[in-house]
PDB file of C-alpha atoms in Angstrom:
ATOM      1  CA  MET A   1       0.406   0.234  -0.365  1.00 94.00           C
ATOM      2  CA  GLU A   2       0.837   3.561  -0.317  1.00 98.00           C
ATOM      3  CA  HIS A   3       0.344   6.119   2.237  1.00 98.00           C
ATOM      4  CA  ILE A   4      -1.152   9.306   1.094  1.00 98.00           C
ATOM      5  CA  SER A   5      -1.743  11.537   3.783  1.00 98.00           C
ATOM      6  CA  SER A   6      -2.579  11.336   7.507  1.00 98.00           C
ATOM      7  CA  ASN A   7      -4.478  14.144  10.194  1.00 98.00           C
ATOM      8  CA  LYS A   8      -5.020  13.310  13.557  1.00 98.00           C
ATOM      9  CA  SER A   9      -8.103  14.105  14.250  1.00 98.00           C
ATOM     10  CA  PHE A  10      -9.882  13.777  18.445  1.00 98.00           C
ATOM     11  CA  SER A  11      -6.511  11.933  19.449  1.00 98.00           C
ATOM     12  CA  GLY A  12      -7.171   8.789  16.773  1.00 98.00           C
ATOM     13  CA  TRP A  13      -5.802   9.171  13.124  1.00 98.00           C
ATOM     14  CA  HIS A  14      -7.330   9.824   9.232  1.00 98.00           C
ATOM     15  CA  LYS A  15      -5.292   8.401   7.032  1.00 98.00           C
ATOM     16  CA  GLN A  16      -5.189   7.678   3.000  1.00 98.00           C
ATOM     17  CA  TYR A  17      -3.406   5.117   0.966  1.00 98.00           C
ATOM     18  CA  ARG A  18      -3.734   3.763  -2.107  1.00 98.00           C
ATOM     19  CA  HIS A  19      -3.010   0.303  -3.211  1.00 98.00           C
ATOM     20  CA  HIS A  20      -3.761  -1.962  -6.226  1.00 98.00           C
ATOM     21  CA  SER A  21      -7.636  -4.126  -6.545  1.00 98.00           C
ATOM     22  CA  ARG A  22      -7.290  -7.614  -8.029  1.00 98.00           C
ATOM     23  CA  ALA A  23     -11.703  -7.366  -8.082  1.00 98.00           C
ATOM     24  CA  LEU A  24     -11.481  -4.137  -9.523  1.00 98.00           C
ATOM     25  CA  ASN A  25      -7.978  -4.611 -11.951  1.00 98.00           C
ATOM     26  CA  CYS A  26      -6.823  -0.694 -11.078  1.00 98.00           C
ATOM     27  CA  ASP A  27      -5.788   1.232  -8.324  1.00 98.00           C
ATOM     28  CA  MET A  28      -8.065   2.339  -5.603  1.00 98.00           C
ATOM     29  CA  ARG A  29      -8.119   4.817  -2.681  1.00 98.00           C
ATOM     30  CA  PHE A  30      -9.547   4.210   0.605  1.00 98.00           C
ATOM     31  CA  ALA A  31      -9.516   6.772   3.977  1.00 98.00           C
ATOM     32  CA  ILE A  32      -9.219   4.643   7.615  1.00 98.00           C
ATOM     33  CA  TYR A  33      -9.834   7.010  10.731  1.00 99.00           C
ATOM     34  CA  LEU A  34      -7.863   4.963  13.694  1.00 98.00           C
ATOM     35  CA  PRO A  35      -9.696   6.246  17.498  1.00 98.00           C
ATOM     36  CA  PRO A  36      -6.461   6.513  20.062  1.00 98.00           C
ATOM     37  CA  GLN A  37      -7.814   2.952  21.448  1.00 98.00           C
ATOM     38  CA  ALA A  38      -5.599   1.357  18.167  1.00 98.00           C
ATOM     39  CA  ASN A  39      -2.651   2.597  19.615  1.00 97.00           C
ATOM     40  CA  GLU A  40      -3.311  -0.485  22.626  1.00 97.00           C
ATOM     41  CA  LYS A  41      -5.955  -2.694  21.071  1.00 97.00           C
ATOM     42  CA  SER A  42      -7.747  -4.463  17.833  1.00 98.00           C
ATOM     43  CA  VAL A  43     -10.779  -2.305  17.187  1.00 98.00           C
ATOM     44  CA  PRO A  44     -13.604  -2.701  15.284  1.00 98.00           C
ATOM     45  CA  VAL A  45     -14.629  -1.610  12.295  1.00 98.00           C
ATOM     46  CA  LEU A  46     -17.336   0.389  10.648  1.00 99.00           C
ATOM     47  CA  TYR A  47     -16.898   0.219   6.633  1.00 99.00           C
ATOM     48  CA  TRP A  48     -18.552   3.494   5.248  1.00 99.00           C
ATOM     49  CA  LEU A  49     -20.199   3.515   1.127  1.00 99.00           C
ATOM     50  CA  SER A  50     -20.984   6.447  -0.076  1.00 98.00           C
ATOM     51  CA  GLY A  51     -23.336   7.980  -3.167  1.00 98.00           C
ATOM     52  CA  LEU A  52     -23.101   8.631  -6.717  1.00 98.00           C
ATOM     53  CA  THR A  53     -20.334  10.697  -7.348  1.00 98.00           C
ATOM     54  CA  CYS A  54     -18.693  10.716  -3.700  1.00 98.00           C
ATOM     55  CA  THR A  55     -15.041   9.367  -3.182  1.00 98.00           C
ATOM     56  CA  ASP A  56     -13.458   8.276  -0.224  1.00 98.00           C
ATOM     57  CA  GLU A  57     -12.859  11.881   1.195  1.00 98.00           C
ATOM     58  CA  ASN A  58     -16.584  13.232   1.641  1.00 98.00           C
ATOM     59  CA  PHE A  59     -17.747  11.169   4.378  1.00 98.00           C
ATOM     60  CA  MET A  60     -14.914  11.059   6.041  1.00 98.00           C
ATOM     61  CA  GLN A  61     -14.805  15.063   5.796  1.00 98.00           C
ATOM     62  CA  LYS A  62     -18.228  15.907   6.508  1.00 98.00           C
ATOM     63  CA  ALA A  63     -20.291  14.206   8.485  1.00 98.00           C
ATOM     64  CA  GLY A  64     -18.427  15.011  11.586  1.00 98.00           C
ATOM     65  CA  ALA A  65     -17.994  10.937  12.659  1.00 98.00           C
ATOM     66  CA  GLN A  66     -14.590  11.105  14.378  1.00 98.00           C
ATOM     67  CA  ARG A  67     -15.457  12.781  17.902  1.00 98.00           C
ATOM     68  CA  VAL A  68     -18.190   9.774  18.094  1.00 98.00           C
ATOM     69  CA  ALA A  69     -15.670   7.123  16.645  1.00 98.00           C
ATOM     70  CA  ALA A  70     -12.889   7.436  18.933  1.00 98.00           C
ATOM     71  CA  SER A  71     -15.340   8.559  22.005  1.00 98.00           C
ATOM     72  CA  LEU A  72     -16.816   4.637  20.820  1.00 98.00           C
ATOM     73  CA  GLY A  73     -13.366   2.957  19.656  1.00 98.00           C
ATOM     74  CA  ILE A  74     -14.653   2.270  16.475  1.00 98.00           C
ATOM     75  CA  ALA A  75     -12.441   2.024  13.381  1.00 99.00           C
ATOM     76  CA  ILE A  76     -14.172   3.411   9.914  1.00 99.00           C
ATOM     77  CA  VAL A  77     -13.325   2.555   6.861  1.00 99.00           C
ATOM     78  CA  CYS A  78     -13.896   4.481   3.636  1.00 98.00           C
ATOM     79  CA  PRO A  79     -14.272   3.098   0.076  1.00 98.00           C
ATOM     80  CA  ASP A  80     -14.112   4.800  -3.254  1.00 98.00           C
ATOM     81  CA  THR A  81     -17.565   4.333  -5.015  1.00 98.00           C
ATOM     82  CA  SER A  82     -15.768   3.068  -8.743  1.00 98.00           C
ATOM     83  CA  PRO A  83     -13.124   1.762  -9.859  1.00 98.00           C
ATOM     84  CA  ARG A  84     -11.122   4.695 -11.743  1.00 97.00           C
ATOM     85  CA  GLY A  85      -8.475   5.238 -14.167  1.00 96.00           C
ATOM     86  CA  GLU A  86      -7.433   5.915 -18.137  1.00 94.00           C
ATOM     87  CA  ALA A  87      -8.836   2.429 -18.588  1.00 96.00           C
ATOM     88  CA  VAL A  88     -11.742   2.255 -16.555  1.00 98.00           C
ATOM     89  CA  ALA A  89     -14.764   2.451 -17.997  1.00 97.00           C
ATOM     90  CA  ASP A  90     -17.400   5.584 -18.638  1.00 98.00           C
ATOM     91  CA  ALA A  91     -20.715   7.073 -19.117  1.00 97.00           C
ATOM     92  CA  LYS A  92     -19.806   8.268 -22.715  1.00 92.00           C
ATOM     93  CA  ASP A  93     -22.556  11.183 -22.167  1.00 92.00           C
ATOM     94  CA  GLY A  94     -20.564  11.758 -19.096  1.00 90.00           C
ATOM     95  CA  ALA A  95     -23.907  11.335 -16.792  1.00 96.00           C
ATOM     96  CA  TYR A  96     -23.090  11.106 -12.672  1.00 97.00           C
ATOM     97  CA  ASP A  97     -25.565   8.349 -12.193  1.00 98.00           C
ATOM     98  CA  LEU A  98     -23.275   5.842 -14.333  1.00 98.00           C
ATOM     99  CA  GLY A  99     -19.490   4.696 -14.875  1.00 98.00           C
ATOM    100  CA  LEU A 100     -16.644   6.936 -12.489  1.00 98.00           C
ATOM    101  CA  GLY A 101     -18.596   7.874  -9.191  1.00 98.00           C
ATOM    102  CA  ALA A 102     -21.547   5.600  -9.350  1.00 98.00           C
ATOM    103  CA  GLY A 103     -20.347   1.268  -8.799  1.00 98.00           C
ATOM    104  CA  PHE A 104     -23.001   0.929  -6.948  1.00 98.00           C
ATOM    105  CA  TYR A 105     -21.563  -1.631  -5.095  1.00 98.00           C
ATOM    106  CA  VAL A 106     -21.844  -5.178  -7.182  1.00 98.00           C
ATOM    107  CA  ASN A 107     -20.021  -7.205 -10.161  1.00 98.00           C
ATOM    108  CA  ALA A 108     -21.088  -5.956 -13.578  1.00 98.00           C
ATOM    109  CA  THR A 109     -21.711  -8.644 -15.621  1.00 98.00           C
ATOM    110  CA  GLN A 110     -21.555  -6.913 -19.370  1.00 98.00           C
ATOM    111  CA  LEU A 111     -19.119  -5.037 -21.343  1.00 98.00           C
ATOM    112  CA  PRO A 112     -17.082  -3.102 -21.304  1.00 98.00           C
ATOM    113  CA  TRP A 113     -17.838  -2.542 -17.097  1.00 98.00           C
ATOM    114  CA  SER A 114     -17.036  -6.092 -16.297  1.00 98.00           C
ATOM    115  CA  SER A 115     -13.283  -5.754 -16.821  1.00 97.00           C
ATOM    116  CA  HIS A 116     -13.437  -3.338 -13.309  1.00 98.00           C
ATOM    117  CA  TYR A 117     -17.223  -3.211 -12.098  1.00 98.00           C
ATOM    118  CA  ARG A 118     -16.949  -5.444  -8.967  1.00 98.00           C
ATOM    119  CA  MET A 119     -17.644  -3.638  -6.160  1.00 98.00           C
ATOM    120  CA  TYR A 120     -19.456  -5.961  -4.230  1.00 98.00           C
ATOM    121  CA  ASP A 121     -16.116  -8.069  -4.032  1.00 98.00           C
ATOM    122  CA  TYR A 122     -13.968  -5.140  -3.218  1.00 98.00           C
ATOM    123  CA  VAL A 123     -15.988  -3.964  -0.861  1.00 98.00           C
ATOM    124  CA  VAL A 124     -17.133  -7.241   1.097  1.00 98.00           C
ATOM    125  CA  SER A 125     -14.042  -9.128   0.484  1.00 98.00           C
ATOM    126  CA  GLU A 126     -11.109  -7.410  -0.585  1.00 98.00           C
ATOM    127  CA  LEU A 127     -10.397  -4.549   0.998  1.00 98.00           C
ATOM    128  CA  PRO A 128     -11.302  -5.878   4.624  1.00 98.00           C
ATOM    129  CA  GLU A 129      -9.134  -8.888   4.195  1.00 98.00           C
ATOM    130  CA  LEU A 130      -6.115  -6.050   3.442  1.00 98.00           C
ATOM    131  CA  ILE A 131      -7.527  -3.505   6.324  1.00 98.00           C
ATOM    132  CA  GLU A 132      -7.209  -6.889   9.334  1.00 98.00           C
ATOM    133  CA  GLN A 133      -4.015  -7.724   7.692  1.00 98.00           C
ATOM    134  CA  HIS A 134      -2.477  -3.741   8.292  1.00 98.00           C
ATOM    135  CA  PHE A 135      -4.534  -2.460  10.428  1.00 98.00           C
ATOM    136  CA  PRO A 136      -5.153  -2.510  14.634  1.00 98.00           C
ATOM    137  CA  VAL A 137      -8.289  -3.814  13.639  1.00 98.00           C
ATOM    138  CA  SER A 138     -10.627  -7.013  14.679  1.00 98.00           C
ATOM    139  CA  ASP A 139     -13.316  -8.607  12.192  1.00 96.00           C
ATOM    140  CA  LYS A 140     -16.360  -7.735  13.982  1.00 98.00           C
ATOM    141  CA  ARG A 141     -18.043  -5.125  11.084  1.00 98.00           C
ATOM    142  CA  ALA A 142     -20.356  -3.259  10.661  1.00 98.00           C
ATOM    143  CA  ILE A 143     -21.464  -1.885   7.265  1.00 99.00           C
ATOM    144  CA  ALA A 144     -23.756   2.243   6.656  1.00 99.00           C
ATOM    145  CA  GLY A 145     -24.221   4.255   3.895  1.00 98.00           C
ATOM    146  CA  HIS A 146     -25.982   7.299   2.585  1.00 99.00           C
ATOM    147  CA  SER A 147     -27.769   7.062  -0.761  1.00 98.00           C
ATOM    148  CA  MET A 148     -26.233   4.826  -2.971  1.00 99.00           C
ATOM    149  CA  GLY A 149     -23.983   3.209  -0.371  1.00 98.00           C
ATOM    150  CA  GLY A 150     -27.007   2.997   1.463  1.00 98.00           C
ATOM    151  CA  HIS A 151     -28.384   0.935  -0.831  1.00 98.00           C
ATOM    152  CA  GLY A 152     -25.013  -0.892  -1.062  1.00 98.00           C
ATOM    153  CA  ALA A 153     -25.111  -1.309   2.674  1.00 98.00           C
ATOM    154  CA  LEU A 154     -28.337  -2.801   3.009  1.00 98.00           C
ATOM    155  CA  THR A 155     -28.306  -5.635  -0.066  1.00 98.00           C
ATOM    156  CA  ILE A 156     -24.653  -6.219   0.472  1.00 98.00           C
ATOM    157  CA  ALA A 157     -25.466  -7.129   4.870  1.00 98.00           C
ATOM    158  CA  LEU A 158     -28.529  -9.038   3.571  1.00 97.00           C
ATOM    159  CA  LYS A 159     -26.380 -11.688   1.462  1.00 97.00           C
ATOM    160  CA  ASN A 160     -23.794 -11.806   3.938  1.00 97.00           C
ATOM    161  CA  PRO A 161     -25.267 -11.255   7.295  1.00 96.00           C
ATOM    162  CA  GLN A 162     -22.636 -13.416   8.863  1.00 96.00           C
ATOM    163  CA  ARG A 163     -19.548 -10.973   8.317  1.00 97.00           C
ATOM    164  CA  TYR A 164     -21.956  -8.162   9.724  1.00 98.00           C
ATOM    165  CA  THR A 165     -22.900  -6.781  12.941  1.00 98.00           C
ATOM    166  CA  SER A 166     -25.726  -4.858  11.985  1.00 98.00           C
ATOM    167  CA  ALA A 167     -26.231  -2.591   9.049  1.00 98.00           C
ATOM    168  CA  SER A 168     -27.329   1.324   8.541  1.00 98.00           C
ATOM    169  CA  ALA A 169     -28.151   3.374   5.874  1.00 99.00           C
ATOM    170  CA  PHE A 170     -28.952   8.062   5.214  1.00 99.00           C
ATOM    171  CA  ALA A 171     -30.752   7.978   2.791  1.00 99.00           C
ATOM    172  CA  PRO A 172     -30.525   4.758   0.526  1.00 99.00           C
ATOM    173  CA  ILE A 173     -31.890   3.604  -2.688  1.00 98.00           C
ATOM    174  CA  CYS A 174     -34.218   1.121  -1.109  1.00 98.00           C
ATOM    175  CA  HIS A 175     -35.858  -0.487  -4.395  1.00 98.00           C
ATOM    176  CA  PRO A 176     -33.344   0.151  -7.553  1.00 98.00           C
ATOM    177  CA  ILE A 177     -35.200  -2.590  -9.845  1.00 98.00           C
ATOM    178  CA  ALA A 178     -38.403   0.024  -9.296  1.00 98.00           C
ATOM    179  CA  CYS A 179     -36.184   3.417  -9.642  1.00 98.00           C
ATOM    180  CA  PRO A 180     -34.331   4.857 -13.147  1.00 98.00           C
ATOM    181  CA  TRP A 181     -31.394   5.287 -11.472  1.00 98.00           C
ATOM    182  CA  GLY A 182     -31.467   1.448 -10.146  1.00 98.00           C
ATOM    183  CA  GLN A 183     -32.883   0.124 -13.924  1.00 98.00           C
ATOM    184  CA  LYS A 184     -30.510   2.543 -15.748  1.00 98.00           C
ATOM    185  CA  ALA A 185     -27.197   1.378 -13.662  1.00 98.00           C
ATOM    186  CA  PHE A 186     -28.658  -2.646 -13.474  1.00 98.00           C
ATOM    187  CA  THR A 187     -29.539  -2.767 -17.365  1.00 98.00           C
ATOM    188  CA  ALA A 188     -25.243  -1.378 -18.109  1.00 98.00           C
ATOM    189  CA  TYR A 189     -23.811  -3.560 -15.140  1.00 98.00           C
ATOM    190  CA  LEU A 190     -26.066  -6.602 -14.946  1.00 98.00           C
ATOM    191  CA  GLY A 191     -28.222  -6.535 -18.162  1.00 98.00           C
ATOM    192  CA  ASP A 192     -31.737  -7.092 -19.020  1.00 97.00           C
ATOM    193  CA  ASP A 193     -32.148  -9.785 -17.138  1.00 95.00           C
ATOM    194  CA  ARG A 194     -34.626  -8.450 -14.029  1.00 95.00           C
ATOM    195  CA  GLU A 195     -33.562 -11.770 -11.897  1.00 95.00           C
ATOM    196  CA  LEU A 196     -30.279 -11.336 -11.803  1.00 96.00           C
ATOM    197  CA  TRP A 197     -30.955  -7.594 -10.378  1.00 98.00           C
ATOM    198  CA  LYS A 198     -32.910  -8.500  -7.965  1.00 98.00           C
ATOM    199  CA  GLN A 199     -30.043 -10.429  -5.919  1.00 97.00           C
ATOM    200  CA  TYR A 200     -29.402  -6.546  -5.139  1.00 98.00           C
ATOM    201  CA  ASP A 201     -32.497  -4.514  -3.948  1.00 98.00           C
ATOM    202  CA  THR A 202     -33.125  -4.380  -0.932  1.00 98.00           C
ATOM    203  CA  VAL A 203     -36.401  -5.145  -1.269  1.00 98.00           C
ATOM    204  CA  GLU A 204     -36.083  -8.027  -2.722  1.00 98.00           C
ATOM    205  CA  LEU A 205     -33.405  -9.219  -0.206  1.00 97.00           C
ATOM    206  CA  LEU A 206     -35.957  -8.672   2.718  1.00 96.00           C
ATOM    207  CA  LYS A 207     -38.842 -10.783   1.138  1.00 93.00           C
ATOM    208  CA  GLN A 208     -36.304 -14.194   1.398  1.00 89.00           C
ATOM    209  CA  SER A 209     -34.251 -13.411   4.243  1.00 89.00           C
ATOM    210  CA  THR A 210     -34.822 -14.900   7.670  1.00 84.00           C
ATOM    211  CA  ALA A 211     -30.810 -13.102   9.276  1.00 80.00           C
ATOM    212  CA  GLU A 212     -31.819 -11.631  12.390  1.00 88.00           C
ATOM    213  CA  LEU A 213     -29.836  -9.030  11.326  1.00 95.00           C
ATOM    214  CA  PRO A 214     -30.012  -5.287  12.862  1.00 97.00           C
ATOM    215  CA  LEU A 215     -31.274  -2.835  10.493  1.00 98.00           C
ATOM    216  CA  LYS A 216     -31.213   1.090  10.681  1.00 98.00           C
ATOM    217  CA  VAL A 217     -32.442   4.026   8.209  1.00 98.00           C
ATOM    218  CA  ASP A 218     -32.911   7.656   8.821  1.00 98.00           C
ATOM    219  CA  GLN A 219     -34.641   9.389   5.649  1.00 98.00           C
ATOM    220  CA  GLY A 220     -35.347  13.694   5.363  1.00 98.00           C
ATOM    221  CA  GLU A 221     -38.997  14.236   4.301  1.00 98.00           C
ATOM    222  CA  ASN A 222     -37.539  17.204   2.066  1.00 98.00           C
ATOM    223  CA  ASP A 223     -35.173  14.615  -0.016  1.00 98.00           C
ATOM    224  CA  SER A 224     -35.921  15.718  -3.283  1.00 98.00           C
ATOM    225  CA  PHE A 225     -35.583  12.049  -4.052  1.00 98.00           C
ATOM    226  CA  LEU A 226     -37.487  10.835  -2.342  1.00 98.00           C
ATOM    227  CA  ALA A 227     -40.507   9.751  -4.187  1.00 97.00           C
ATOM    228  CA  GLU A 228     -38.947   9.275  -7.425  1.00 98.00           C
ATOM    229  CA  GLN A 229     -35.711   7.389  -6.778  1.00 98.00           C
ATOM    230  CA  LEU A 230     -35.387   6.343  -3.172  1.00 98.00           C
ATOM    231  CA  LEU A 231     -38.650   4.843  -2.660  1.00 98.00           C
ATOM    232  CA  PRO A 232     -38.221   3.755   0.987  1.00 98.00           C
ATOM    233  CA  GLU A 233     -42.282   3.239   1.586  1.00 98.00           C
ATOM    234  CA  SER A 234     -41.368   0.146  -0.690  1.00 98.00           C
ATOM    235  CA  LEU A 235     -38.900  -0.863   2.372  1.00 98.00           C
ATOM    236  CA  VAL A 236     -40.572  -0.912   5.019  1.00 98.00           C
ATOM    237  CA  MET A 237     -43.661  -2.541   4.024  1.00 97.00           C
ATOM    238  CA  ALA A 238     -40.971  -5.781   3.570  1.00 97.00           C
ATOM    239  CA  ALA A 239     -39.847  -5.544   6.588  1.00 96.00           C
ATOM    240  CA  GLN A 240     -43.283  -5.785   7.657  1.00 95.00           C
ATOM    241  CA  LYS A 241     -44.303  -8.525   5.776  1.00 94.00           C
ATOM    242  CA  ALA A 242     -41.093 -10.689   6.220  1.00 93.00           C
ATOM    243  CA  GLY A 243     -40.936  -9.967  10.013  1.00 92.00           C
ATOM    244  CA  ILE A 244     -37.663  -8.166  10.136  1.00 93.00           C
ATOM    245  CA  VAL A 245     -37.248  -5.362  12.878  1.00 92.00           C
ATOM    246  CA  LEU A 246     -36.664  -2.607  10.882  1.00 97.00           C
ATOM    247  CA  ASP A 247     -35.402   0.627  13.036  1.00 98.00           C
ATOM    248  CA  TYR A 248     -36.835   3.485  10.381  1.00 98.00           C
ATOM    249  CA  GLN A 249     -37.025   7.176  11.318  1.00 98.00           C
ATOM    250  CA  SER A 250     -38.653  10.059   9.079  1.00 98.00           C
ATOM    251  CA  HIS A 251     -37.483  13.649   9.398  1.00 98.00           C
ATOM    252  CA  ALA A 252     -39.268  16.851   8.809  1.00 98.00           C
ATOM    253  CA  GLY A 253     -37.663  19.360   7.016  1.00 98.00           C
ATOM    254  CA  TYR A 254     -33.888  17.515   6.228  1.00 98.00           C
ATOM    255  CA  ASP A 255     -32.668  16.761   2.694  1.00 98.00           C
ATOM    256  CA  HIS A 256     -30.591  14.623   1.007  1.00 98.00           C
ATOM    257  CA  SER A 257     -27.697  16.125   2.248  1.00 98.00           C
ATOM    258  CA  TYR A 258     -24.684  16.014   3.993  1.00 98.00           C
ATOM    259  CA  TYR A 259     -26.166  18.330   6.232  1.00 98.00           C
ATOM    260  CA  PHE A 260     -28.711  15.912   7.302  1.00 98.00           C
ATOM    261  CA  ILE A 261     -25.938  13.191   7.743  1.00 98.00           C
ATOM    262  CA  ALA A 262     -24.156  15.276   9.757  1.00 98.00           C
ATOM    263  CA  THR A 263     -26.830  15.833  11.486  1.00 98.00           C
ATOM    264  CA  PHE A 264     -27.695  12.134  12.886  1.00 98.00           C
ATOM    265  CA  ILE A 265     -24.452  10.406  12.415  1.00 98.00           C
ATOM    266  CA  GLU A 266     -23.869  10.018  16.425  1.00 98.00           C
ATOM    267  CA  SER A 267     -26.735   7.671  16.652  1.00 98.00           C
ATOM    268  CA  HIS A 268     -26.365   5.393  13.664  1.00 98.00           C
ATOM    269  CA  LEU A 269     -23.020   5.222  15.464  1.00 98.00           C
ATOM    270  CA  GLN A 270     -24.173   4.214  18.876  1.00 98.00           C
ATOM    271  CA  PHE A 271     -26.545   1.837  16.779  1.00 98.00           C
ATOM    272  CA  HIS A 272     -23.723  -0.183  15.800  1.00 98.00           C
ATOM    273  CA  ALA A 273     -21.656   0.637  18.419  1.00 98.00           C
ATOM    274  CA  GLN A 274     -23.729  -1.889  20.600  1.00 98.00           C
ATOM    275  CA  TYR A 275     -24.213  -4.852  18.661  1.00 98.00           C
ATOM    276  CA  LEU A 276     -19.985  -4.596  17.426  1.00 98.00           C
ATOM    277  CA  ALA A 277     -19.769  -4.706  22.077  1.00 95.00           C
ATOM    278  CA  LYS A 278     -21.172  -8.229  21.623  1.00 89.00           C
TER     279      LYS A 278
END
């Protein structure tokens, strides 16, 4: 790994690294916040997945999570949202919702995307292996995210409940097979087989899930993407029908921005801390 930068924060350290990814066939960057407790023992990890157009920097710079993570003794790992590099395919029209910055945390099966866009494998397997090999962390993991990253966090956790103690999301894309963002990305990355799409759809996964995995979702009521893209009502209904406990909170006045995330990130970290400590 190549060390890029370090910044001390709340007696811990925020660090950035670059490494070559086998899963993505390109160089990738990630950020890690190590709380002060990591100086003396291995600490649990929260993996944070960011949304469309983001990199590893957005959450670390805007969410204000380091203070709470330091008090709770939790490391935070933030990967990029897609593969990067000159050889990596991108949307031909420069669209923000496909290609670079828009990996959707799936394993693409269609060319040209399948050569690099395997974010599911990267997040589930390769990155945790790297983190646990090189940093003072344990194998206790939680996962969370925002928007596209909220979709990623929930689907990854539901598909791998043995790997995570808990999962949470801010304004997730709940039902991607039923919204324009998801339909565009899944058609490009996965092809026309909608049965294949279902394995990356939280609502569809909840219909089949028997995992007793703690789930938490917060949604702003003034979110401009709420009605067309996010579809949280379908998530709540699917959880109810499946008999799965979902802590869903709707907040008047809040939008899709990091102002919303910064307001409620402490409650999410505390939510995960109670399960990471078990």
